[in-house]
Amino acid sequence: MLTAANFKFSVPDGAVYGYFSSAGLRTLELRDRDAAPPLLLHSAPNRAWGHALHGLLEHYFAGASVSFGDISLDLASGTPFQQIVWREAAKIPYGASATYGELARRIGNPRAARAVGAALGKNPVCIVVPCHRVLAVNGRIGGFSAGLHWKRRLLSLERIPCIE
């Protein structure tokens, strides 16, 4: 759970909080309106990155097709396997989806669907690394660390069908 943030973007149901390190976006987290916010820090070196991310999120939550590929990421908190999974998940385009098994095959480990799911559950930069676009077999919704209500909302925004 994010304890300090230097980025905030408000949405009707809550807020998106993030933390930029000197290397890039390290954390991005969805919080419900009634959840306690993290301590907000101000970091001058990252204002340009924050401004760019704010603009992309503004378009994204307005329903526009957005690519977050230009946002620098700091994924150093993950294991090498997690980083491979996160980078592959980041390639899933807006409005598209993949299954955990498909993602496992894409990284060359077809039997690692559960491990892929576990890695996505630790994704530190949701939305930017769109783990919400990864579904279970037969289009079932699967899990989401921020809660299934957020996953449903993001999938709906991108018009990605899923089965409950």
Protein backbone atom coordinates (compact mmCIF):
# COMPACT_ATOMS: atom_id res chain seq x y z
CA MET A 1 0.00 0.00 0.00
CA LEU A 2 1.33 3.38 -1.03
CA THR A 3 2.27 5.47 2.03
CA ALA A 4 3.61 8.58 0.29
CA ALA A 5 2.73 10.03 -3.10
CA ASN A 6 3.91 12.92 -5.22
CA PHE A 7 1.12 12.57 -7.78
CA LYS A 8 -2.67 12.68 -7.48
CA PHE A 9 -5.40 12.48 -10.10
CA SER A 10 -9.01 12.68 -8.93
CA VAL A 11 -11.75 10.50 -10.43
CA PRO A 12 -15.44 10.47 -9.45
CA ASP A 13 -15.11 7.28 -7.37
CA GLY A 14 -11.82 8.19 -5.69
CA ALA A 15 -8.32 9.04 -6.77
CA VAL A 16 -5.24 7.73 -8.52
CA TYR A 17 -2.11 8.30 -6.44
CA GLY A 18 1.41 7.80 -7.66
CA TYR A 19 5.01 8.13 -6.74
CA PHE A 20 7.77 9.09 -9.17
CA SER A 21 11.33 8.17 -8.27
CA SER A 22 14.27 9.73 -10.07
CA ALA A 23 14.05 6.85 -12.60
CA GLY A 24 10.33 7.09 -13.39
CA LEU A 25 6.90 6.09 -12.15
CA ARG A 26 7.41 3.66 -9.30
CA THR A 27 3.85 3.33 -7.98
CA LEU A 28 0.37 4.09 -9.26
CA GLU A 29 -2.58 3.05 -7.14
CA LEU A 30 -6.35 3.38 -7.27
CA ARG A 31 -8.08 4.38 -4.04
CA ASP A 32 -11.77 4.63 -3.29
CA ARG A 33 -13.19 7.96 -2.16
CA ASP A 34 -13.56 6.76 1.45
CA ALA A 35 -10.02 5.32 1.68
CA ALA A 36 -7.38 7.23 3.60
CA PRO A 37 -5.07 9.11 1.22
CA PRO A 38 -1.31 8.66 1.39
CA LEU A 39 0.93 11.47 2.56
CA LEU A 40 1.36 13.82 -0.40
CA LEU A 41 4.92 14.88 -1.13
CA HIS A 42 6.01 17.47 -3.66
CA SER A 43 8.94 16.67 -5.89
CA ALA A 44 10.11 19.31 -8.33
CA PRO A 45 12.22 16.99 -10.57
CA ASN A 46 9.16 14.93 -11.43
CA ARG A 47 6.65 17.69 -12.19
CA ALA A 48 7.05 17.22 -15.96
CA TRP A 49 6.37 13.51 -15.67
CA GLY A 50 3.42 14.20 -13.38
CA HIS A 51 2.00 16.73 -15.81
CA ALA A 52 2.29 14.26 -18.72
CA LEU A 53 0.68 11.45 -16.70
CA HIS A 54 -2.12 13.76 -15.54
CA GLY A 55 -2.96 14.64 -19.15
CA LEU A 56 -2.97 11.00 -20.24
CA LEU A 57 -5.20 9.98 -17.32
CA GLU A 58 -7.56 12.86 -18.12
CA HIS A 59 -8.00 11.50 -21.66
CA TYR A 60 -8.13 7.89 -20.46
CA PHE A 61 -10.93 8.49 -17.95
CA ALA A 62 -12.80 10.51 -20.58
CA GLY A 63 -12.91 7.31 -22.65
CA ALA A 64 -10.18 8.11 -25.18
CA SER A 65 -7.72 5.53 -26.44
CA VAL A 66 -4.47 6.27 -24.64
CA SER A 67 -0.98 4.80 -24.75
CA PHE A 68 1.16 5.22 -21.66
CA GLY A 69 4.31 4.07 -23.50
CA ASP A 70 6.07 7.42 -23.07
CA ILE A 71 5.82 7.34 -19.27
CA SER A 72 9.18 6.33 -17.77
CA LEU A 73 8.79 3.43 -15.36
CA ASP A 74 10.82 2.41 -12.33
CA LEU A 75 9.99 -1.27 -11.90
CA ALA A 76 12.98 -2.03 -9.68
CA SER A 77 10.71 -3.18 -6.87
CA GLY A 78 9.83 -6.34 -8.80
CA THR A 79 11.64 -9.61 -9.21
CA PRO A 80 13.12 -10.32 -12.64
CA PHE A 81 10.10 -12.58 -13.41
CA GLN A 82 7.61 -9.91 -12.31
CA GLN A 83 9.36 -7.29 -14.43
CA ILE A 84 9.14 -9.56 -17.50
CA VAL A 85 5.41 -10.10 -16.89
CA TRP A 86 4.77 -6.38 -16.32
CA ARG A 87 6.63 -5.37 -19.47
CA GLU A 88 4.69 -7.91 -21.52
CA ALA A 89 1.37 -6.79 -20.02
CA ALA A 90 2.28 -3.20 -20.93
CA LYS A 91 2.17 -4.28 -24.60
CA ILE A 92 -1.57 -5.10 -24.46
CA PRO A 93 -3.17 -2.23 -26.40
CA TYR A 94 -6.08 -0.10 -25.27
CA GLY A 95 -9.38 -1.91 -25.79
CA ALA A 96 -7.78 -5.36 -26.12
CA SER A 97 -7.37 -8.15 -23.61
CA ALA A 98 -5.34 -11.29 -23.05
CA THR A 99 -5.66 -14.24 -20.71
CA TYR A 100 -3.17 -15.17 -18.01
CA GLY A 101 -2.29 -18.23 -20.10
CA GLU A 102 -1.69 -16.14 -23.22
CA LEU A 103 0.61 -13.85 -21.29
CA ALA A 104 2.48 -16.88 -19.93
CA ARG A 105 2.98 -18.16 -23.48
CA ARG A 106 4.17 -14.72 -24.65
CA ILE A 107 6.93 -14.71 -22.05
CA GLY A 108 7.98 -18.24 -23.07
CA ASN A 109 6.61 -20.04 -20.01
CA PRO A 110 3.25 -21.56 -21.08
CA ARG A 111 2.68 -23.35 -17.75
CA ALA A 112 3.10 -20.21 -15.66
CA ALA A 113 -0.44 -18.78 -15.87
CA ARG A 114 -0.83 -18.76 -12.08
CA ALA A 115 2.61 -17.20 -11.60
CA VAL A 116 1.68 -14.56 -14.19
CA GLY A 117 -1.48 -13.84 -12.18
CA ALA A 118 0.55 -13.54 -8.99
CA ALA A 119 3.02 -11.18 -10.69
CA LEU A 120 0.17 -9.02 -12.00
CA GLY A 121 -1.26 -8.91 -8.48
CA LYS A 122 1.98 -7.17 -7.47
CA ASN A 123 1.94 -4.73 -10.42
CA PRO A 124 3.03 -1.43 -8.86
CA VAL A 125 1.76 0.79 -11.70
CA CYS A 126 -1.80 -0.21 -12.53
CA ILE A 127 -3.41 1.37 -15.59
CA VAL A 128 0.02 2.28 -17.04
CA VAL A 129 0.86 -1.42 -16.98
CA PRO A 130 -2.69 -2.47 -17.81
CA CYS A 131 -3.10 -5.62 -15.73
CA HIS A 132 -6.86 -4.97 -15.79
CA ARG A 133 -6.78 -6.10 -19.44
CA VAL A 134 -5.72 -9.60 -18.39
CA LEU A 135 -8.65 -11.95 -17.95
CA ALA A 136 -9.09 -15.55 -16.85
CA VAL A 137 -9.97 -18.37 -19.23
CA ASN A 138 -13.15 -17.83 -21.30
CA GLY A 139 -13.15 -14.08 -20.63
CA ARG A 140 -13.85 -14.37 -16.91
CA ILE A 141 -12.91 -11.25 -14.96
CA GLY A 142 -10.18 -12.81 -12.78
CA GLY A 143 -8.73 -10.71 -9.96
CA PHE A 144 -7.49 -7.18 -9.44
CA SER A 145 -5.45 -5.82 -6.53
CA ALA A 146 -7.45 -2.56 -6.32
CA GLY A 147 -10.73 -4.50 -6.23
CA LEU A 148 -13.00 -5.95 -8.89
CA HIS A 149 -15.15 -2.80 -8.93
CA TRP A 150 -12.14 -0.88 -10.30
CA LYS A 151 -11.36 -3.62 -12.84
CA ARG A 152 -14.97 -3.61 -14.05
CA ARG A 153 -14.86 0.17 -14.39
CA LEU A 154 -11.60 0.16 -16.38
CA LEU A 155 -12.76 -2.68 -18.64
CA SER A 156 -16.05 -0.88 -19.22
CA LEU A 157 -14.25 2.35 -20.04
CA GLU A 158 -12.26 0.50 -22.72
CA ARG A 159 -15.32 -1.47 -23.85
CA ILE A 160 -13.63 -4.80 -23.09
CA PRO A 161 -16.23 -7.50 -22.43
CA CYS A 162 -15.77 -9.89 -19.52
CA ILE A 163 -17.78 -12.57 -17.78
CA GLU A 164 -18.50 -12.32 -14.06
